[in-house]
């Protein structure tokens, strides 16, 4: 299988090349030339598979330039009970009102990004070793993404991670999670400033072509194709767990920000998984909800993005959205290029005339959830089931309940564990004990390793030079 760019100006590439890429050179996102079609016979065969077996069956259709035994090894080292807490990896449970919850958050950093990042860490190491190369990953984080990347790449040969975070702006738990890592290839940099300052430094270093090449600087953000691929697997797995035959359909409700998670659901549906609807749930930052209701895509800048109690969805420019629009435009790269030229000048676009296609052919619908909605869901589920939901998952449950049709099976994706968001949980239900996986007991008491620096790109460059010297 070969990969192409949504902007159409990049030569076709192999999987292992795409794996190490961010944006395509033409500014687009990489996608398979076509999606493999999964017919009834294969679905039937896959129904009984374990998570790693299913992951291998799906990923080997896409990672065609990695020898099967090597891919199998990467998958077995990634998807096991030691890393994800159980052999099920992403178990499905049922709330009293019949809504299913698929737990994607039992990995090392308690958020769904681990599912993809843990795979990417092992796959990176494999590809770099094979090519005798090394890579320095540079990133900025306000919490979830940075820790998922660090836990995926810690101790991996051929990779260093330089992760910037705003000094004093993350929760005690988040700081402890990142700064307690003692691996020599993980470098935490606390910047005296805000998250935006961290991101500006990443951009400044990315734009310094000479520095970037000399120090082999790369990133792992949510547009990476390997991450989307790894996420396709749990849609299949969740479907098999929530149904007894392949004649049945289910809908997925996905707490969304950058559209990476639900983009994998879209691809699973295109491959032939019997998904009825893909329900996009947003928080107060409702750019995607607006699109799926009106066809208007109006991305906003940072100053028009609210800080909310489901912070990992505080996004007003959905970086993976272009992949869906490419399919919607029947893969007309010129059309996509024209639409994103409008996005580039801050205008966005209006596809209102395609709303029927978006809803009927592609199954997308959406809803939004506000602070008081998520508190209400957390409170109500706690009262009735004695179980705590994280704020992002609560947004999903709110929207799923609102949109559910008679007889519809909806799987809500649980994107984080409540232990990460103690403040909001306390606001919803008062001071209760929030369950935390045993391996994270006493996390905040561990010694921490972090370098504090001014918000200055030159200073960060010098630190990287000194570290790699
Ligand atoms: C990243 C994240 C999301 C949003 O996922 P996207 O792929 O960006 O749409 C939702 N919930 C949590 C907890 C996350 O960490």
XYZ file of C-alpha atoms and ligand atoms in Angstrom:
484
model
C 0.000 0.000 0.000
C 1.210 3.489 -0.894
C 0.372 6.807 0.747
C -0.634 10.109 -0.826
C -1.100 13.670 0.427
C -4.484 15.429 0.716
C -2.938 18.296 -1.289
C -1.799 16.041 -4.125
C 1.728 17.485 -4.563
C 3.786 14.850 -2.727
C 5.273 11.705 -4.280
C 3.673 8.421 -3.170
C 5.318 6.973 -0.085
C 5.675 3.732 1.831
C 4.275 3.203 5.321
C 7.635 3.376 7.108
C 8.424 6.707 5.415
C 5.044 8.149 6.374
C 5.513 6.953 9.946
C 8.306 9.461 10.606
C 6.507 12.347 8.883
C 4.502 15.246 10.227
C 2.883 17.414 7.572
C 3.540 16.406 3.976
C 5.964 18.745 2.149
C 2.991 20.234 0.256
C 1.288 21.125 3.553
C -1.240 18.286 3.395
C -1.805 15.132 5.441
C -0.839 11.625 4.359
C -3.506 8.980 3.707
C -3.576 5.536 2.098
C -4.234 5.624 -1.633
C -7.371 3.632 -0.943
C -8.930 1.965 2.103
C -8.901 -1.843 2.260
C -12.426 -3.265 2.035
C -13.455 -5.609 4.796
C -16.266 -7.902 3.639
C -18.574 -10.126 5.730
C -16.242 -13.147 5.588
C -13.289 -11.261 7.058
C -15.487 -9.539 9.658
C -16.689 -12.967 10.688
C -13.124 -14.203 10.990
C -12.046 -11.167 13.029
C -14.916 -11.313 15.536
C -13.226 -13.776 17.850
C -9.727 -12.299 17.758
C -7.822 -11.006 20.767
C -6.816 -7.328 20.716
C -3.224 -7.951 19.511
C -4.411 -10.457 16.876
C -6.971 -7.965 15.613
C -4.390 -5.161 15.646
C -2.063 -7.335 13.563
C -4.810 -8.248 11.063
C -5.764 -4.598 10.562
C -2.336 -2.985 10.644
C -0.748 -5.476 8.270
C -3.165 -4.228 5.592
C -1.614 -0.757 5.930
C 2.004 -1.368 7.020
C 2.877 -3.386 3.959
C 6.603 -2.560 3.897
C 7.258 -3.948 7.395
C 7.910 -7.716 7.460
C 4.933 -9.440 9.186
C 7.053 -11.014 11.941
C 8.521 -7.595 12.829
C 5.090 -5.943 12.866
C 3.788 -8.754 15.050
C 6.652 -8.174 17.476
C 5.987 -4.396 17.661
C 2.296 -5.088 18.329
C 2.939 -7.732 21.003
C 5.302 -5.419 22.850
C 2.659 -2.658 22.720
C -0.731 -4.221 23.350
C -0.377 -6.370 26.454
C -1.771 -6.428 29.979
C 1.423 -5.024 31.441
C 1.071 -1.779 29.461
C -2.743 -1.503 29.310
C -3.887 -3.168 32.524
C -5.822 -6.097 30.995
C -5.750 -8.463 28.025
C -8.838 -6.708 26.690
C -6.749 -3.496 26.244
C -9.955 -1.483 25.523
C -12.762 -3.224 27.487
C -16.416 -2.274 26.940
C -18.907 -1.884 29.813
C -22.569 -0.805 29.952
C -24.162 1.995 31.958
C -27.640 1.517 33.420
C -29.288 3.469 30.634
C -27.722 1.119 28.071
C -24.962 3.445 26.846
C -21.727 1.481 26.375
C -18.399 2.855 27.526
C -15.224 1.661 25.818
C -12.210 2.307 28.057
C -9.309 3.671 26.009
C -7.530 5.125 28.992
C -5.863 2.296 30.854
C -2.369 2.979 29.484
C 0.554 4.546 31.370
C -0.704 8.171 31.260
C -4.415 7.370 31.744
C -5.585 8.928 28.458
C -6.506 7.463 25.077
C -3.435 8.938 23.388
C -1.400 6.093 24.912
C -3.052 3.586 22.573
C -1.485 5.246 19.557
C 1.661 6.674 21.175
C 2.799 3.389 22.708
C 2.613 1.811 19.251
C 4.400 4.766 17.687
C 7.229 4.603 20.244
C 7.956 0.978 19.426
C 7.502 1.510 15.682
C 9.847 4.553 15.700
C 12.540 2.613 17.478
C 12.208 -0.228 14.979
C 12.359 1.969 11.861
C 15.267 4.083 13.183
C 17.302 1.007 14.137
C 16.721 -0.482 10.715
C 17.923 2.670 8.985
C 20.730 3.284 11.473
C 19.353 6.721 12.201
C 18.399 8.819 15.184
C 15.782 11.477 15.814
C 15.229 14.288 18.308
C 11.590 14.871 19.107
C 10.677 18.401 20.051
C 7.303 19.222 21.522
C 5.195 21.617 23.535
C 2.512 20.403 25.872
C -0.020 21.699 28.328
C -0.487 18.206 29.725
C -1.756 15.080 27.961
C 0.138 14.943 24.678
C 3.572 15.517 26.168
C 3.266 12.862 28.810
C 1.903 10.316 26.325
C 4.901 11.014 24.046
C 7.398 10.761 26.905
C 5.988 7.475 28.192
C 6.020 6.103 24.652
C 9.613 7.095 23.895
C 11.315 6.718 27.288
C 14.388 4.522 27.078
C 13.997 3.977 23.327
C 17.216 3.718 21.344
C 17.894 6.412 18.753
C 15.365 8.903 20.127
C 15.672 11.928 22.420
C 12.642 13.874 23.588
C 12.778 17.597 24.400
C 9.394 18.523 25.844
C 8.495 22.059 26.818
C 5.718 22.862 29.248
C 4.634 26.138 30.848
C 6.209 26.447 34.295
C 3.663 26.158 37.087
C 0.635 25.879 34.774
C -0.001 22.136 34.900
C -1.639 20.193 37.708
C 0.555 18.580 40.389
C -0.389 15.198 38.936
C 0.583 16.183 35.387
C 3.897 17.674 36.526
C 4.719 14.579 38.547
C 3.796 12.357 35.639
C 6.275 13.997 33.286
C 9.020 15.304 35.534
C 9.440 12.093 37.536
C 10.752 10.236 34.474
C 14.447 9.540 35.047
C 15.259 8.129 31.603
C 18.313 9.741 30.074
C 16.639 10.373 26.717
C 13.759 12.382 28.219
C 14.406 16.116 28.704
C 11.720 18.183 30.411
C 11.982 21.917 29.913
C 9.728 24.175 31.994
C 9.368 27.493 30.185
C 8.747 30.683 32.158
C 5.600 31.591 30.232
C 2.375 30.170 28.854
C 1.661 27.176 26.608
C 1.629 29.493 23.572
C 5.204 30.594 24.379
C 6.271 26.935 24.344
C 4.562 26.421 21.013
C 6.211 29.539 19.561
C 9.637 28.146 20.499
C 8.823 24.847 18.761
C 7.826 26.791 15.651
C 10.964 28.955 15.781
C 13.191 25.871 15.939
C 11.181 24.119 13.227
C 11.611 27.141 10.982
C 15.383 27.153 11.428
C 16.076 24.742 8.560
C 19.781 24.519 9.322
C 19.300 23.688 12.999
C 16.469 21.314 12.177
C 18.610 19.331 9.781
C 21.805 19.366 11.836
C 20.020 18.088 14.927
C 17.446 15.895 13.160
C 14.513 17.637 14.815
C 11.068 16.088 14.425
C 7.700 16.147 16.209
C 4.990 13.664 17.115
C 1.710 15.492 16.845
C -1.790 14.272 16.271
C -1.557 14.373 12.477
C 0.893 11.462 12.409
C -0.599 8.675 10.283
C 0.711 5.938 12.605
C -1.438 7.337 15.394
C -4.596 7.349 13.286
C -3.894 3.784 12.140
C -3.453 2.479 15.695
C -6.792 4.044 16.619
C -8.723 2.258 13.854
C -8.216 -1.024 15.723
C -10.315 -0.187 18.781
C -13.348 0.743 16.683
C -13.372 -2.826 15.341
C -12.698 -4.250 18.792
C -15.467 -2.183 20.424
C -17.923 -3.172 17.697
C -17.278 -6.890 18.257
C -17.664 -6.511 22.032
C -20.955 -4.607 21.787
C -22.649 -6.906 19.254
C -23.332 -10.609 18.777
C -23.532 -10.667 14.978
C -22.208 -8.653 12.076
C -25.737 -7.829 10.958
C -25.987 -5.400 13.897
C -24.916 -1.796 13.718
C -23.495 0.433 16.419
C -22.800 4.156 16.673
C -19.727 5.666 18.287
C -19.773 8.878 20.280
C -16.346 10.525 20.381
C -15.192 13.418 22.622
C -13.325 15.451 20.001
C -10.728 18.189 19.651
C -8.240 17.677 16.836
C -10.521 15.159 15.085
C -7.822 12.466 15.297
C -9.864 9.948 17.243
C -13.082 10.187 15.225
C -11.074 10.313 11.970
C -9.999 6.741 12.744
C -13.690 5.883 13.209
C -14.466 7.383 9.817
C -11.799 5.214 8.205
C -13.082 2.078 9.998
C -16.548 2.870 8.621
C -15.162 3.397 5.114
C -13.446 0.006 5.388
C -16.845 -1.597 5.941
C -17.251 -1.806 9.728
C -21.043 -1.635 10.332
C -21.057 1.769 12.024
C -24.437 3.509 11.942
C -23.434 7.009 13.070
C -20.268 8.784 14.146
C -21.304 11.243 16.841
C -18.823 14.072 17.366
C -19.034 15.552 20.884
C -17.409 18.929 21.530
C -17.151 21.114 24.619
C -17.611 24.902 24.672
C -15.101 25.053 21.802
C -17.691 24.009 19.254
C -16.095 24.581 15.841
C -16.746 20.968 14.850
C -20.304 20.946 16.182
C -20.978 24.012 14.094
C -19.602 22.281 10.991
C -21.644 19.114 11.368
C -24.817 21.141 11.987
C -24.409 23.807 9.303
C -21.566 22.812 6.972
C -19.627 25.916 7.973
C -16.051 25.375 9.131
C -14.811 28.505 10.906
C -11.599 27.743 12.817
C -10.728 30.253 15.511
C -7.434 31.445 16.913
C -6.089 30.971 20.434
C -7.660 34.172 21.766
C -11.110 32.801 20.811
C -10.532 29.423 22.400
C -12.071 28.917 25.843
C -10.203 27.286 28.711
C -12.637 24.620 29.930
C -12.935 21.758 32.397
C -12.417 19.266 29.546
C -9.090 20.861 28.567
C -7.893 18.272 26.053
C -10.743 19.338 23.780
C -9.925 23.062 23.930
C -9.123 23.191 20.241
C -10.502 25.512 17.583
C -8.581 24.289 14.560
C -8.969 20.547 14.119
C -5.697 19.376 12.622
C -6.975 16.017 11.312
C -10.174 17.410 9.819
C -8.580 17.772 6.382
C -8.439 13.976 6.069
C -12.229 13.716 6.251
C -12.767 16.675 3.922
C -10.467 14.997 1.370
C -12.759 11.949 1.359
C -15.884 14.120 1.356
C -14.566 15.950 -1.744
C -14.118 12.528 -3.371
C -10.373 12.915 -2.989
C -10.080 15.983 -5.171
C -6.771 17.427 -3.897
C -7.218 20.698 -5.811
C -10.525 21.239 -4.075
C -8.919 20.577 -0.671
C -6.099 22.956 -1.486
C -8.599 25.680 -2.369
C -10.581 25.139 0.846
C -7.455 25.295 3.016
C -6.290 28.421 1.248
C -9.456 29.949 2.747
C -8.596 28.488 6.153
C -5.087 29.923 5.798
C -6.371 33.473 5.462
C -8.615 33.016 8.499
C -11.924 32.694 6.635
C -12.751 28.992 6.691
C -15.375 27.602 4.305
C -19.028 26.683 3.931
C -20.048 23.206 2.706
C -23.684 23.621 3.697
C -24.756 22.283 0.293
C -23.155 18.941 1.231
C -24.843 18.526 4.603
C -27.022 15.623 3.430
C -23.973 13.754 2.159
C -22.134 14.426 5.429
C -25.040 13.070 7.479
C -26.332 10.272 5.284
C -23.386 8.930 3.336
C -20.768 9.476 6.035
C -22.972 9.103 9.130
C -21.614 12.158 10.938
C -23.723 14.062 13.472
C -22.680 16.165 16.454
C -23.566 17.781 19.736
C -21.955 19.893 22.391
C -21.614 19.817 26.150
C -20.955 22.686 28.569
C -19.337 22.819 32.009
C -22.642 22.354 33.821
C -23.615 19.458 31.519
C -20.434 17.521 32.245
C -20.736 18.127 35.993
C -24.337 16.904 35.838
C -23.370 13.697 34.016
C -20.478 13.009 36.421
C -22.785 13.569 39.406
C -25.645 11.491 38.048
C -23.487 8.540 36.968
C -21.701 8.605 40.318
C -24.987 8.621 42.208
C -26.595 5.851 40.210
C -23.662 3.609 39.425
C -21.078 4.547 42.044
C -18.653 5.118 39.202
C -16.696 8.231 38.257
C -16.334 9.460 34.669
C -13.651 11.854 33.496
C -14.910 15.256 32.207
C -14.193 14.502 28.515
C -16.020 11.189 28.666
C -18.878 12.958 30.437
C -19.168 15.326 27.460
C -19.525 12.268 25.239
C -22.193 10.681 27.439
C -24.166 13.930 27.529
C -24.218 14.169 23.736
C -24.919 10.438 23.260
C -27.985 10.613 25.511
C -29.254 13.677 23.720
C -28.937 12.186 20.240
C -29.780 8.529 20.860
C -32.475 7.087 18.589
C -34.808 4.297 19.702
C -32.965 0.989 19.715
C -29.601 2.525 18.819
C -26.493 1.002 20.422
C -24.015 3.768 21.196
C -20.460 3.193 22.332
C -19.016 6.261 24.078
C -15.241 6.333 23.963
C -13.725 6.906 27.399
C -10.760 9.149 26.610
C -9.269 9.635 30.094
C -9.555 8.431 33.680
C -11.028 10.712 36.361
C -7.801 10.514 38.424
C -6.288 13.082 36.054
C -8.965 15.673 36.734
C -9.465 15.680 40.497
C -10.558 19.324 40.674
C -13.501 18.957 38.323
C -14.506 15.669 39.930
C -14.524 17.389 43.342
C -16.635 20.213 41.914
C -19.155 17.665 40.650
C -19.412 15.229 43.545
C -17.478 16.739 46.461
C -14.488 15.238 48.218
C -14.562 11.556 47.294
C -11.725 9.147 46.823
C -10.834 8.955 43.134
C -9.543 5.538 42.131
C -5.993 5.536 40.821
C -4.104 2.587 39.281
C -1.772 0.997 41.835
C 1.330 1.733 39.775
C 0.703 5.474 40.180
C 0.449 5.462 43.969
C 2.698 8.128 45.484
C 3.540 9.594 42.060
C 3.704 13.157 43.390
C 6.362 12.181 45.963
C 8.904 10.890 43.430
C 12.002 13.003 42.677
C 11.536 15.264 39.641
C 13.880 16.126 36.789
C 13.236 19.369 34.900
C 15.183 22.374 33.604
C 13.539 25.775 34.043
C 14.308 28.276 31.276
C 13.174 31.680 30.029
C 10.841 31.783 27.006
C 13.720 32.212 24.578
C 14.240 30.074 21.472
C 18.017 30.674 21.363
C 18.410 29.461 24.931
C 16.455 26.277 24.129
C 18.599 25.703 21.033
C 21.725 25.999 23.160
C 20.345 23.510 25.666
C 19.709 21.022 22.848
C 23.230 21.537 21.457
C 24.792 21.055 24.890
C 22.718 17.974 25.618
C 23.543 16.286 22.316
C 27.223 17.294 22.294
C -6.701 14.359 22.965
C -7.934 14.132 23.772
C -9.229 14.284 23.225
C -9.461 14.773 21.802
O -9.083 13.849 20.833
P -8.837 14.313 19.312
O -8.208 13.167 18.642
O -7.917 15.503 19.405
O -10.158 14.672 18.739
C -10.327 14.009 24.028
N -10.176 13.621 25.317
C -8.948 13.473 25.874
C -8.865 13.080 27.312
C -7.786 13.711 25.128
O -6.578 13.563 25.713
